[in-house]
Structures are given as C-alpha cells and as structure tokens.
Amino acid sequence: TDISLPADAPKQLLPEKHADFLLQYCSSQDNYEYVMTEYLRMSGLYWTASALDLLGRLPDLRQRMDAAAFLRDCARPDGGYGPAPGHDSHLLWLCCSTCGTPWTPGPSRASSAACSGLTAASRATGGASFCALAALFLLGLGDRLDDLVDARAAGDFVYCCIGALSILGRLHELDVDRTALWLAERQLASGGLNGRPEKLPDVCYSWWVLASLAMLGRLSWISGERLLRFVCAAQDPEAGGIADRPGDLCDPFHTLFGLAGASLLRLGGDSLKAINPTFCLPVDCLDRHGLRLPLWTGD
C-alpha cells in the first residue's frame, strides 16, 4: 500500500511559507475549527512553538501570545496540567507543558508538584510512562527516574518505548538491529514511512520512525533523500504547512514532524536547527537550560 508523488509537487523545503502558516494558525481564534479543537490547545502550543523554533522564528510567536500565561491558566490544583484552561489534568498535557517551559522567560519548576504522582499514574495507564519520564527529565528531576524503571512504556508505540529506554539509559537491553530492521522496513517506494505493514505512508512517521532509528544509532538504514522528497511533496506551496501526505490539508502537527524529520536528516540546509530525537526539541533549546541527554551510538 503506497501512493504516487505528483509530478508537480514541491521538491524543496519551504521554510518561510511554513513559518507564515504557523503564525497565521495561531491568530485564527474566531472560527469554528478553533473552538472545536480546544482540547488540543496545549499540544498545539508544543507543535507550533517547536516548529517555529526549528525555523528560527520563535520570537514572532512570542509577539503574538503569552505562553507563560497560558501555561499558568492550564495548571490544575493536583499539580498537573490540562489541555486548556478548566480541563482535567493528564500526563500527556504535563509533558507538553514541560516541553513548553523552555520557550518561556525561564524554565518553570511549578510542575514539580505533580511529580509525586507520576510513578503511580504512569503504571496505571502504561502508555503514559514515556510522558512521565520526559517530564521528569525536562523538569531537572533526573534523580526520580529510577522510580519508573519497571513501568511499561507506550505498548504499541515504538518511539515512546525507545524514548523511555533512552532517558533511562537502557537502550543496550534492546535487540537493536532487529528493532531497527523493523523500523527501516517502514519505508515505501514513495520514500514515505508508514507506522505498520500494509498502511499508507504518513509524514508524522518521518519523525516517529526516524527519531527511533536515530536513538538506536541506525539513521542510515533508510534513504534520507527519498524520505525528504516525500515530505517536500506533502507541502502546500501556496499557503505553507505540511500535510500527512500530498494533496491533503496541512496542519501544525504534520508541519512540526515533517520539519523535525528533515532536521534529523540534516538535509534541510541552514533553514532548520538541529533537533534532539528523544524530546523533539531543538538542541540549543535544551542546551540553554542545561538539559543534556547523551545520544547512544548503538555500539
């Protein structure tokens, strides 16, 4: 199952178009779509801010919104965060909020109040373990990581499992080549990657699969040139943004992960910053706050 790339599809990344698309998306607050996607507001901040930071356009977002005020409004009495003001807390939104703190004037430690419940919550939901581990690391609470060693990371989602093991420093316990082979087999003739066999390619897997290979030290096991060609073909050359595949509507989610994949491949020229494969955050963003996670070479 695959697609054919249109002959007239874009062949190169359009960074300025994507920055304009993301900034315009943030300004569209009076339409039906914005109202009906309130539950995605926290994720939307992470997708948009990360993508703009990769493009070197984060200051433009700061001029349009007060991210720190939004994060404060989403904080809940239990120490966690909801996806928007007034919503219930969840580990996913806590993780997104801690990913958001590097874009505020200084790294917030307010979320540390929620960390006492992270271990129990992650074990109860299984798939939330990666969110809990990432939140602890980004909050500078790496000494709590051992509490989650036995938690099960994101069952069906290989990226979350590998990311969790990366944070814990236990990637060496994987059958690395077998795992990387399965990931490499996700590349189709179009150059795109799918999430599992017999599925169509999707730009978001340009991150989930590619970042997993990067964490395993096996990035060279797929064709980066063919993958970048697929990502470029999914761009809107007029309005900007990246879709799941060529011809579909663009959105911030796929725009971030398309750009992030291109950054990992180091084929986007000087238009993209380097990105960390575990957290999907620009390397210089983590460096500014002293957050370093050594990358495993796979040796």
PDB file of C-alpha atoms in Angstrom:
ATOM      1  CA  THR A   1       0.000   0.000   0.000  1.00  0.00           C
ATOM      2  CA  ASP A   2       1.608   3.220  -1.178  1.00  0.00           C
ATOM      3  CA  ILE A   3       0.975   6.439  -3.086  1.00  0.00           C
ATOM      4  CA  SER A   4       2.477   8.108  -6.142  1.00  0.00           C
ATOM      5  CA  LEU A   5       4.031  11.538  -5.717  1.00  0.00           C
ATOM      6  CA  PRO A   6       2.518  14.205  -8.007  1.00  0.00           C
ATOM      7  CA  ALA A   7       4.881  15.294 -10.769  1.00  0.00           C
ATOM      8  CA  ASP A   8       4.327  18.963  -9.904  1.00  0.00           C
ATOM      9  CA  ALA A   9       4.838  18.528  -6.139  1.00  0.00           C
ATOM     10  CA  PRO A  10       7.385  20.790  -4.380  1.00  0.00           C
ATOM     11  CA  LYS A  11      10.919  19.421  -4.471  1.00  0.00           C
ATOM     12  CA  GLN A  12      12.481  21.545  -1.713  1.00  0.00           C
ATOM     13  CA  LEU A  13      11.501  22.690   1.768  1.00  0.00           C
ATOM     14  CA  LEU A  14       9.634  25.996   2.004  1.00  0.00           C
ATOM     15  CA  PRO A  15      10.643  27.265   5.470  1.00  0.00           C
ATOM     16  CA  GLU A  16       9.296  30.814   5.169  1.00  0.00           C
ATOM     17  CA  LYS A  17       5.927  29.544   3.949  1.00  0.00           C
ATOM     18  CA  HIS A  18       5.718  27.194   6.931  1.00  0.00           C
ATOM     19  CA  ALA A  19       6.555  29.926   9.426  1.00  0.00           C
ATOM     20  CA  ASP A  20       3.824  32.148   7.979  1.00  0.00           C
ATOM     21  CA  PHE A  21       1.353  29.238   8.048  1.00  0.00           C
ATOM     22  CA  LEU A  22       2.056  28.504  11.712  1.00  0.00           C
ATOM     23  CA  LEU A  23       1.834  32.138  12.789  1.00  0.00           C
ATOM     24  CA  GLN A  24      -1.422  32.602  10.886  1.00  0.00           C
ATOM     25  CA  TYR A  25      -2.775  29.439  12.510  1.00  0.00           C
ATOM     26  CA  CYS A  26      -2.107  30.921  15.947  1.00  0.00           C
ATOM     27  CA  SER A  27      -4.013  34.076  15.020  1.00  0.00           C
ATOM     28  CA  SER A  28      -7.163  32.302  13.792  1.00  0.00           C
ATOM     29  CA  GLN A  29      -9.186  32.275  17.018  1.00  0.00           C
ATOM     30  CA  ASP A  30     -12.609  33.288  15.736  1.00  0.00           C
ATOM     31  CA  ASN A  31     -13.522  30.311  13.587  1.00  0.00           C
ATOM     32  CA  TYR A  32     -15.393  27.052  14.168  1.00  0.00           C
ATOM     33  CA  GLU A  33     -12.292  24.873  13.912  1.00  0.00           C
ATOM     34  CA  TYR A  34     -10.505  26.794  16.665  1.00  0.00           C
ATOM     35  CA  VAL A  35     -13.448  26.481  19.051  1.00  0.00           C
ATOM     36  CA  MET A  36     -13.913  22.757  18.409  1.00  0.00           C
ATOM     37  CA  THR A  37     -10.227  21.926  18.963  1.00  0.00           C
ATOM     38  CA  GLU A  38      -9.891  23.431  22.437  1.00  0.00           C
ATOM     39  CA  TYR A  39      -8.835  20.012  23.747  1.00  0.00           C
ATOM     40  CA  LEU A  40      -5.723  20.257  21.529  1.00  0.00           C
ATOM     41  CA  ARG A  41      -4.626  23.696  22.717  1.00  0.00           C
ATOM     42  CA  MET A  42      -1.662  22.538  24.834  1.00  0.00           C
ATOM     43  CA  SER A  43      -0.462  20.151  22.127  1.00  0.00           C
ATOM     44  CA  GLY A  44      -0.957  22.905  19.577  1.00  0.00           C
ATOM     45  CA  LEU A  45       1.356  25.199  21.536  1.00  0.00           C
ATOM     46  CA  TYR A  46       4.032  22.493  21.607  1.00  0.00           C
ATOM     47  CA  TRP A  47       3.694  21.690  17.879  1.00  0.00           C
ATOM     48  CA  THR A  48       3.659  25.325  16.805  1.00  0.00           C
ATOM     49  CA  ALA A  49       6.374  26.645  19.114  1.00  0.00           C
ATOM     50  CA  SER A  50       8.705  23.719  18.386  1.00  0.00           C
ATOM     51  CA  ALA A  51       8.291  24.124  14.633  1.00  0.00           C
ATOM     52  CA  LEU A  52       8.828  27.892  14.786  1.00  0.00           C
ATOM     53  CA  ASP A  53      11.884  27.397  16.992  1.00  0.00           C
ATOM     54  CA  LEU A  54      13.324  24.945  14.443  1.00  0.00           C
ATOM     55  CA  LEU A  55      12.773  27.635  11.810  1.00  0.00           C
ATOM     56  CA  GLY A  56      14.356  30.356  13.952  1.00  0.00           C
ATOM     57  CA  ARG A  57      11.051  32.252  14.141  1.00  0.00           C
ATOM     58  CA  LEU A  58      10.111  31.739  17.795  1.00  0.00           C
ATOM     59  CA  PRO A  59      10.344  35.487  18.614  1.00  0.00           C
ATOM     60  CA  ASP A  60       7.462  36.069  16.189  1.00  0.00           C
ATOM     61  CA  LEU A  61       5.253  33.746  18.248  1.00  0.00           C
ATOM     62  CA  ARG A  62       6.195  35.494  21.488  1.00  0.00           C
ATOM     63  CA  GLN A  63       4.904  38.730  19.993  1.00  0.00           C
ATOM     64  CA  ARG A  64       1.508  37.120  19.390  1.00  0.00           C
ATOM     65  CA  MET A  65       0.882  35.186  22.591  1.00  0.00           C
ATOM     66  CA  ASP A  66       1.968  34.927  26.217  1.00  0.00           C
ATOM     67  CA  ALA A  67       2.913  31.252  26.502  1.00  0.00           C
ATOM     68  CA  ALA A  68       3.793  31.543  30.194  1.00  0.00           C
ATOM     69  CA  ALA A  69       0.348  32.967  30.998  1.00  0.00           C
ATOM     70  CA  PHE A  70      -1.330  30.185  29.020  1.00  0.00           C
ATOM     71  CA  LEU A  71       0.633  27.517  30.912  1.00  0.00           C
ATOM     72  CA  ARG A  72      -0.343  29.093  34.238  1.00  0.00           C
ATOM     73  CA  ASP A  73      -4.003  29.094  33.209  1.00  0.00           C
ATOM     74  CA  CYS A  74      -3.817  25.379  32.350  1.00  0.00           C
ATOM     75  CA  ALA A  75      -2.312  24.389  35.725  1.00  0.00           C
ATOM     76  CA  ARG A  76      -4.606  22.276  37.912  1.00  0.00           C
ATOM     77  CA  PRO A  77      -4.818  22.015  41.739  1.00  0.00           C
ATOM     78  CA  ASP A  78      -3.343  18.479  41.654  1.00  0.00           C
ATOM     79  CA  GLY A  79      -0.097  19.867  40.198  1.00  0.00           C
ATOM     80  CA  GLY A  80      -0.814  18.614  36.695  1.00  0.00           C
ATOM     81  CA  TYR A  81      -1.920  20.412  33.548  1.00  0.00           C
ATOM     82  CA  GLY A  82      -4.993  20.276  31.370  1.00  0.00           C
ATOM     83  CA  PRO A  83      -5.046  20.739  27.578  1.00  0.00           C
ATOM     84  CA  ALA A  84      -6.747  24.123  28.039  1.00  0.00           C
ATOM     85  CA  PRO A  85      -7.918  26.248  30.992  1.00  0.00           C
ATOM     86  CA  GLY A  86     -10.570  24.455  33.032  1.00  0.00           C
ATOM     87  CA  HIS A  87      -9.874  20.966  31.644  1.00  0.00           C
ATOM     88  CA  ASP A  88      -8.818  17.931  33.693  1.00  0.00           C
ATOM     89  CA  SER A  89      -5.124  17.174  34.119  1.00  0.00           C
ATOM     90  CA  HIS A  90      -3.356  14.314  32.348  1.00  0.00           C
ATOM     91  CA  LEU A  91       0.252  13.183  31.999  1.00  0.00           C
ATOM     92  CA  LEU A  92       0.243  13.988  28.289  1.00  0.00           C
ATOM     93  CA  TRP A  93      -0.527  17.645  28.974  1.00  0.00           C
ATOM     94  CA  LEU A  94       2.019  17.728  31.799  1.00  0.00           C
ATOM     95  CA  CYS A  95       4.623  16.506  29.325  1.00  0.00           C
ATOM     96  CA  CYS A  96       3.563  19.114  26.749  1.00  0.00           C
ATOM     97  CA  SER A  97       3.674  21.837  29.390  1.00  0.00           C
ATOM     98  CA  THR A  98       7.202  20.899  30.470  1.00  0.00           C
ATOM     99  CA  CYS A  99       8.219  20.877  26.800  1.00  0.00           C
ATOM    100  CA  GLY A 100       6.792  24.376  26.665  1.00  0.00           C
ATOM    101  CA  THR A 101       8.727  25.820  29.587  1.00  0.00           C
ATOM    102  CA  PRO A 102      11.959  26.376  27.599  1.00  0.00           C
ATOM    103  CA  TRP A 103      10.077  28.928  25.458  1.00  0.00           C
ATOM    104  CA  THR A 104       9.008  30.999  28.459  1.00  0.00           C
ATOM    105  CA  PRO A 105      11.420  33.546  30.028  1.00  0.00           C
ATOM    106  CA  GLY A 106      12.870  30.849  32.296  1.00  0.00           C
ATOM    107  CA  PRO A 107      12.344  27.122  32.892  1.00  0.00           C
ATOM    108  CA  SER A 108       9.388  26.727  35.217  1.00  0.00           C
ATOM    109  CA  ARG A 109       9.602  24.263  38.067  1.00  0.00           C
ATOM    110  CA  ALA A 110       5.960  24.664  39.050  1.00  0.00           C
ATOM    111  CA  SER A 111       5.140  21.300  37.517  1.00  0.00           C
ATOM    112  CA  SER A 112       7.393  19.524  40.006  1.00  0.00           C
ATOM    113  CA  ALA A 113       4.400  19.441  42.366  1.00  0.00           C
ATOM    114  CA  ALA A 114       2.876  16.808  40.111  1.00  0.00           C
ATOM    115  CA  CYS A 115       5.919  14.530  40.130  1.00  0.00           C
ATOM    116  CA  SER A 116       4.965  12.730  43.336  1.00  0.00           C
ATOM    117  CA  GLY A 117       2.091  11.147  41.422  1.00  0.00           C
ATOM    118  CA  LEU A 118       3.945  10.432  38.200  1.00  0.00           C
ATOM    119  CA  THR A 119       5.059   6.919  39.097  1.00  0.00           C
ATOM    120  CA  ALA A 120       1.630   5.647  40.093  1.00  0.00           C
ATOM    121  CA  ALA A 121      -0.097   7.357  37.187  1.00  0.00           C
ATOM    122  CA  SER A 122       2.310   6.023  34.584  1.00  0.00           C
ATOM    123  CA  ARG A 123       1.961   2.473  35.854  1.00  0.00           C
ATOM    124  CA  ALA A 124      -1.803   2.778  35.869  1.00  0.00           C
ATOM    125  CA  THR A 125      -2.003   3.875  32.236  1.00  0.00           C
ATOM    126  CA  GLY A 126       1.009   2.024  30.821  1.00  0.00           C
ATOM    127  CA  GLY A 127       1.431   4.146  27.717  1.00  0.00           C
ATOM    128  CA  ALA A 128       1.980   7.294  29.760  1.00  0.00           C
ATOM    129  CA  SER A 129       5.378   6.137  31.022  1.00  0.00           C
ATOM    130  CA  PHE A 130       7.287   7.998  28.324  1.00  0.00           C
ATOM    131  CA  CYS A 131       5.392  11.202  29.148  1.00  0.00           C
ATOM    132  CA  ALA A 132       6.265  10.785  32.820  1.00  0.00           C
ATOM    133  CA  LEU A 133       9.945  10.125  32.118  1.00  0.00           C
ATOM    134  CA  ALA A 134      10.225  13.045  29.707  1.00  0.00           C
ATOM    135  CA  ALA A 135       8.510  15.389  32.169  1.00  0.00           C
ATOM    136  CA  LEU A 136      10.847  14.368  34.999  1.00  0.00           C
ATOM    137  CA  PHE A 137      13.929  14.863  32.837  1.00  0.00           C
ATOM    138  CA  LEU A 138      12.805  18.235  31.476  1.00  0.00           C
ATOM    139  CA  LEU A 139      11.976  19.413  34.995  1.00  0.00           C
ATOM    140  CA  GLY A 140      15.538  18.647  36.064  1.00  0.00           C
ATOM    141  CA  LEU A 141      14.382  15.792  38.301  1.00  0.00           C
ATOM    142  CA  GLY A 142      16.526  13.060  36.805  1.00  0.00           C
ATOM    143  CA  ASP A 143      17.108  11.587  40.251  1.00  0.00           C
ATOM    144  CA  ARG A 144      13.481  10.361  40.192  1.00  0.00           C
ATOM    145  CA  LEU A 145      13.902   8.307  37.009  1.00  0.00           C
ATOM    146  CA  ASP A 146      14.701   5.086  38.848  1.00  0.00           C
ATOM    147  CA  ASP A 147      11.167   5.117  40.250  1.00  0.00           C
ATOM    148  CA  LEU A 148       9.910   4.350  36.744  1.00  0.00           C
ATOM    149  CA  VAL A 149      12.369   1.672  35.673  1.00  0.00           C
ATOM    150  CA  ASP A 150       9.733  -1.065  35.877  1.00  0.00           C
ATOM    151  CA  ALA A 151       6.951   0.949  34.226  1.00  0.00           C
ATOM    152  CA  ARG A 152       5.804  -0.231  30.797  1.00  0.00           C
ATOM    153  CA  ALA A 153       6.377   2.381  28.087  1.00  0.00           C
ATOM    154  CA  ALA A 154       3.717   3.020  25.449  1.00  0.00           C
ATOM    155  CA  GLY A 155       2.952  -0.578  24.413  1.00  0.00           C
ATOM    156  CA  ASP A 156       2.277  -0.267  20.686  1.00  0.00           C
ATOM    157  CA  PHE A 157       4.253   2.878  20.022  1.00  0.00           C
ATOM    158  CA  VAL A 158       7.872   2.050  19.331  1.00  0.00           C
ATOM    159  CA  TYR A 159       9.030   5.655  19.558  1.00  0.00           C
ATOM    160  CA  CYS A 160       7.698   6.000  23.102  1.00  0.00           C
ATOM    161  CA  CYS A 161       9.293   2.722  24.169  1.00  0.00           C
ATOM    162  CA  ILE A 162      12.670   3.608  22.680  1.00  0.00           C
ATOM    163  CA  GLY A 163      12.442   7.160  24.006  1.00  0.00           C
ATOM    164  CA  ALA A 164      11.729   5.891  27.514  1.00  0.00           C
ATOM    165  CA  LEU A 165      14.688   3.498  27.370  1.00  0.00           C
ATOM    166  CA  SER A 166      16.854   6.319  26.031  1.00  0.00           C
ATOM    167  CA  ILE A 167      16.013   8.536  29.005  1.00  0.00           C
ATOM    168  CA  LEU A 168      16.673   5.647  31.396  1.00  0.00           C
ATOM    169  CA  GLY A 169      19.994   4.814  29.713  1.00  0.00           C
ATOM    170  CA  ARG A 170      18.859   1.256  28.928  1.00  0.00           C
ATOM    171  CA  LEU A 171      18.831   1.100  25.131  1.00  0.00           C
ATOM    172  CA  HIS A 172      21.568  -1.528  25.303  1.00  0.00           C
ATOM    173  CA  GLU A 173      18.966  -4.003  26.595  1.00  0.00           C
ATOM    174  CA  LEU A 174      17.141  -3.938  23.242  1.00  0.00           C
ATOM    175  CA  ASP A 175      17.785  -6.236  20.299  1.00  0.00           C
ATOM    176  CA  VAL A 176      18.842  -3.102  18.450  1.00  0.00           C
ATOM    177  CA  ASP A 177      19.367  -4.497  14.955  1.00  0.00           C
ATOM    178  CA  ARG A 178      16.096  -6.435  14.958  1.00  0.00           C
ATOM    179  CA  THR A 179      14.184  -3.365  16.131  1.00  0.00           C
ATOM    180  CA  ALA A 180      15.950  -1.101  13.625  1.00  0.00           C
ATOM    181  CA  LEU A 181      15.260  -3.544  10.782  1.00  0.00           C
ATOM    182  CA  TRP A 182      11.520  -3.439  11.508  1.00  0.00           C
ATOM    183  CA  LEU A 183      11.691   0.357  11.555  1.00  0.00           C
ATOM    184  CA  ALA A 184      13.668   0.529   8.302  1.00  0.00           C
ATOM    185  CA  GLU A 185      11.076  -1.699   6.629  1.00  0.00           C
ATOM    186  CA  ARG A 186       8.530   1.056   7.159  1.00  0.00           C
ATOM    187  CA  GLN A 187       9.950   2.961   4.170  1.00  0.00           C
ATOM    188  CA  LEU A 188       7.927   2.515   0.988  1.00  0.00           C
ATOM    189  CA  ALA A 189       8.763   3.055  -2.674  1.00  0.00           C
ATOM    190  CA  SER A 190       7.392   6.618  -2.478  1.00  0.00           C
ATOM    191  CA  GLY A 191      10.056   7.370   0.128  1.00  0.00           C
ATOM    192  CA  GLY A 192       7.487   7.891   2.870  1.00  0.00           C
ATOM    193  CA  LEU A 193       7.281   5.897   6.084  1.00  0.00           C
ATOM    194  CA  ASN A 194       4.267   4.082   7.480  1.00  0.00           C
ATOM    195  CA  GLY A 195       3.516   3.093  11.064  1.00  0.00           C
ATOM    196  CA  ARG A 196       2.975  -0.595  10.455  1.00  0.00           C
ATOM    197  CA  PRO A 197       2.824  -3.007   7.496  1.00  0.00           C
ATOM    198  CA  GLU A 198       0.179  -2.512   4.795  1.00  0.00           C
ATOM    199  CA  LYS A 199      -0.565   1.086   5.798  1.00  0.00           C
ATOM    200  CA  LEU A 200      -0.201   4.251   3.741  1.00  0.00           C
ATOM    201  CA  PRO A 201       2.822   6.486   4.363  1.00  0.00           C
ATOM    202  CA  ASP A 202       2.275   9.468   6.643  1.00  0.00           C
ATOM    203  CA  VAL A 203       4.545  12.459   7.227  1.00  0.00           C
ATOM    204  CA  CYS A 204       4.270  12.104  11.011  1.00  0.00           C
ATOM    205  CA  TYR A 205       6.222   8.843  10.779  1.00  0.00           C
ATOM    206  CA  SER A 206       9.041  10.898   9.310  1.00  0.00           C
ATOM    207  CA  TRP A 207       9.507  11.675  12.978  1.00  0.00           C
ATOM    208  CA  TRP A 208       8.300   8.651  14.966  1.00  0.00           C
ATOM    209  CA  VAL A 209      10.238   6.113  12.883  1.00  0.00           C
ATOM    210  CA  LEU A 210      13.198   8.310  12.000  1.00  0.00           C
ATOM    211  CA  ALA A 211      13.764   9.533  15.561  1.00  0.00           C
ATOM    212  CA  SER A 212      13.610   5.933  16.786  1.00  0.00           C
ATOM    213  CA  LEU A 213      16.314   4.970  14.298  1.00  0.00           C
ATOM    214  CA  ALA A 214      18.366   7.992  15.379  1.00  0.00           C
ATOM    215  CA  MET A 215      18.146   6.988  19.044  1.00  0.00           C
ATOM    216  CA  LEU A 216      19.295   3.488  18.065  1.00  0.00           C
ATOM    217  CA  GLY A 217      22.218   4.838  16.030  1.00  0.00           C
ATOM    218  CA  ARG A 218      20.758   3.399  12.809  1.00  0.00           C
ATOM    219  CA  LEU A 219      19.623   6.526  10.958  1.00  0.00           C
ATOM    220  CA  SER A 220      21.478   5.447   7.815  1.00  0.00           C
ATOM    221  CA  TRP A 221      19.272   2.371   7.434  1.00  0.00           C
ATOM    222  CA  ILE A 222      16.693   4.296   5.382  1.00  0.00           C
ATOM    223  CA  SER A 223      17.084   6.588   2.385  1.00  0.00           C
ATOM    224  CA  GLY A 224      17.042  10.129   3.699  1.00  0.00           C
ATOM    225  CA  GLU A 225      16.890  11.655   0.217  1.00  0.00           C
ATOM    226  CA  ARG A 226      13.751   9.690  -0.708  1.00  0.00           C
ATOM    227  CA  LEU A 227      12.094  10.493   2.609  1.00  0.00           C
ATOM    228  CA  LEU A 228      12.794  14.216   2.242  1.00  0.00           C
ATOM    229  CA  ARG A 229      11.304  14.094  -1.255  1.00  0.00           C
ATOM    230  CA  PHE A 230       8.100  12.635   0.229  1.00  0.00           C
ATOM    231  CA  VAL A 231       7.945  15.303   2.954  1.00  0.00           C
ATOM    232  CA  CYS A 232       8.503  18.091   0.418  1.00  0.00           C
ATOM    233  CA  ALA A 233       5.731  16.703  -1.782  1.00  0.00           C
ATOM    234  CA  ALA A 234       3.287  16.984   1.144  1.00  0.00           C
ATOM    235  CA  GLN A 235       3.834  20.763   1.436  1.00  0.00           C
ATOM    236  CA  ASP A 236       1.316  23.404   0.385  1.00  0.00           C
ATOM    237  CA  PRO A 237       3.394  25.647  -1.915  1.00  0.00           C
ATOM    238  CA  GLU A 238       0.896  28.498  -1.694  1.00  0.00           C
ATOM    239  CA  ALA A 239      -0.273  28.730   1.936  1.00  0.00           C
ATOM    240  CA  GLY A 240       2.550  26.799   3.603  1.00  0.00           C
ATOM    241  CA  GLY A 241       2.263  23.926   6.031  1.00  0.00           C
ATOM    242  CA  ILE A 242       2.771  20.183   5.631  1.00  0.00           C
ATOM    243  CA  ALA A 243       0.029  17.544   5.390  1.00  0.00           C
ATOM    244  CA  ASP A 244       0.021  13.838   6.218  1.00  0.00           C
ATOM    245  CA  ARG A 245       0.570  13.097   2.523  1.00  0.00           C
ATOM    246  CA  PRO A 246       0.480  15.015  -0.776  1.00  0.00           C
ATOM    247  CA  GLY A 247      -2.877  16.582  -1.628  1.00  0.00           C
ATOM    248  CA  ASP A 248      -4.318  16.609   1.904  1.00  0.00           C
ATOM    249  CA  LEU A 249      -4.934  19.556   4.231  1.00  0.00           C
ATOM    250  CA  CYS A 250      -1.954  20.867   6.183  1.00  0.00           C
ATOM    251  CA  ASP A 251      -1.880  21.243   9.970  1.00  0.00           C
ATOM    252  CA  PRO A 252       0.638  22.194  12.705  1.00  0.00           C
ATOM    253  CA  PHE A 253       1.023  18.547  13.824  1.00  0.00           C
ATOM    254  CA  HIS A 254       2.355  17.278  10.493  1.00  0.00           C
ATOM    255  CA  THR A 255       4.222  20.538   9.860  1.00  0.00           C
ATOM    256  CA  LEU A 256       6.260  20.065  13.033  1.00  0.00           C
ATOM    257  CA  PHE A 257       7.041  16.407  12.451  1.00  0.00           C
ATOM    258  CA  GLY A 258       7.864  16.923   8.781  1.00  0.00           C
ATOM    259  CA  LEU A 259      10.316  19.694   9.672  1.00  0.00           C
ATOM    260  CA  ALA A 260      11.681  17.685  12.608  1.00  0.00           C
ATOM    261  CA  GLY A 261      12.348  14.708  10.348  1.00  0.00           C
ATOM    262  CA  ALA A 262      14.113  16.938   7.830  1.00  0.00           C
ATOM    263  CA  SER A 263      16.229  18.339  10.666  1.00  0.00           C
ATOM    264  CA  LEU A 264      17.259  14.852  11.763  1.00  0.00           C
ATOM    265  CA  LEU A 265      18.271  14.034   8.198  1.00  0.00           C
ATOM    266  CA  ARG A 266      20.378  17.217   8.077  1.00  0.00           C
ATOM    267  CA  LEU A 267      19.153  17.746   4.544  1.00  0.00           C
ATOM    268  CA  GLY A 268      17.213  20.951   5.161  1.00  0.00           C
ATOM    269  CA  GLY A 269      20.180  23.253   4.711  1.00  0.00           C
ATOM    270  CA  ASP A 270      20.671  26.142   7.112  1.00  0.00           C
ATOM    271  CA  SER A 271      16.930  26.785   7.421  1.00  0.00           C
ATOM    272  CA  LEU A 272      16.466  24.274  10.264  1.00  0.00           C
ATOM    273  CA  LYS A 273      18.121  23.974  13.665  1.00  0.00           C
ATOM    274  CA  ALA A 274      19.425  20.636  14.949  1.00  0.00           C
ATOM    275  CA  ILE A 275      16.847  18.632  16.914  1.00  0.00           C
ATOM    276  CA  ASN A 276      17.040  16.142  19.785  1.00  0.00           C
ATOM    277  CA  PRO A 277      15.451  12.795  18.729  1.00  0.00           C
ATOM    278  CA  THR A 278      14.205  11.880  22.210  1.00  0.00           C
ATOM    279  CA  PHE A 279      12.264  15.034  23.059  1.00  0.00           C
ATOM    280  CA  CYS A 280      11.586  16.579  19.634  1.00  0.00           C
ATOM    281  CA  LEU A 281      13.002  19.861  20.884  1.00  0.00           C
ATOM    282  CA  PRO A 282      15.787  21.930  19.282  1.00  0.00           C
ATOM    283  CA  VAL A 283      19.190  21.023  20.707  1.00  0.00           C
ATOM    284  CA  ASP A 284      20.020  24.640  21.520  1.00  0.00           C
ATOM    285  CA  CYS A 285      16.733  24.944  23.423  1.00  0.00           C
ATOM    286  CA  LEU A 286      17.760  22.093  25.731  1.00  0.00           C
ATOM    287  CA  ASP A 287      21.332  23.380  25.974  1.00  0.00           C
ATOM    288  CA  ARG A 288      20.157  26.806  27.137  1.00  0.00           C
ATOM    289  CA  HIS A 289      18.632  25.180  30.199  1.00  0.00           C
ATOM    290  CA  GLY A 290      21.405  22.697  30.913  1.00  0.00           C
ATOM    291  CA  LEU A 291      19.348  19.676  29.830  1.00  0.00           C
ATOM    292  CA  ARG A 292      21.680  17.164  28.244  1.00  0.00           C
ATOM    293  CA  LEU A 293      20.912  13.561  27.355  1.00  0.00           C
ATOM    294  CA  PRO A 294      23.901  11.865  25.694  1.00  0.00           C
ATOM    295  CA  LEU A 295      22.901  10.149  22.455  1.00  0.00           C
ATOM    296  CA  TRP A 296      23.607   6.438  22.272  1.00  0.00           C
ATOM    297  CA  THR A 297      25.737   5.415  19.303  1.00  0.00           C
ATOM    298  CA  GLY A 298      24.404   1.873  19.142  1.00  0.00           C
ATOM    299  CA  ASP A 299      27.852   0.335  19.665  1.00  0.00           C
TER     300      ASP A 299
END
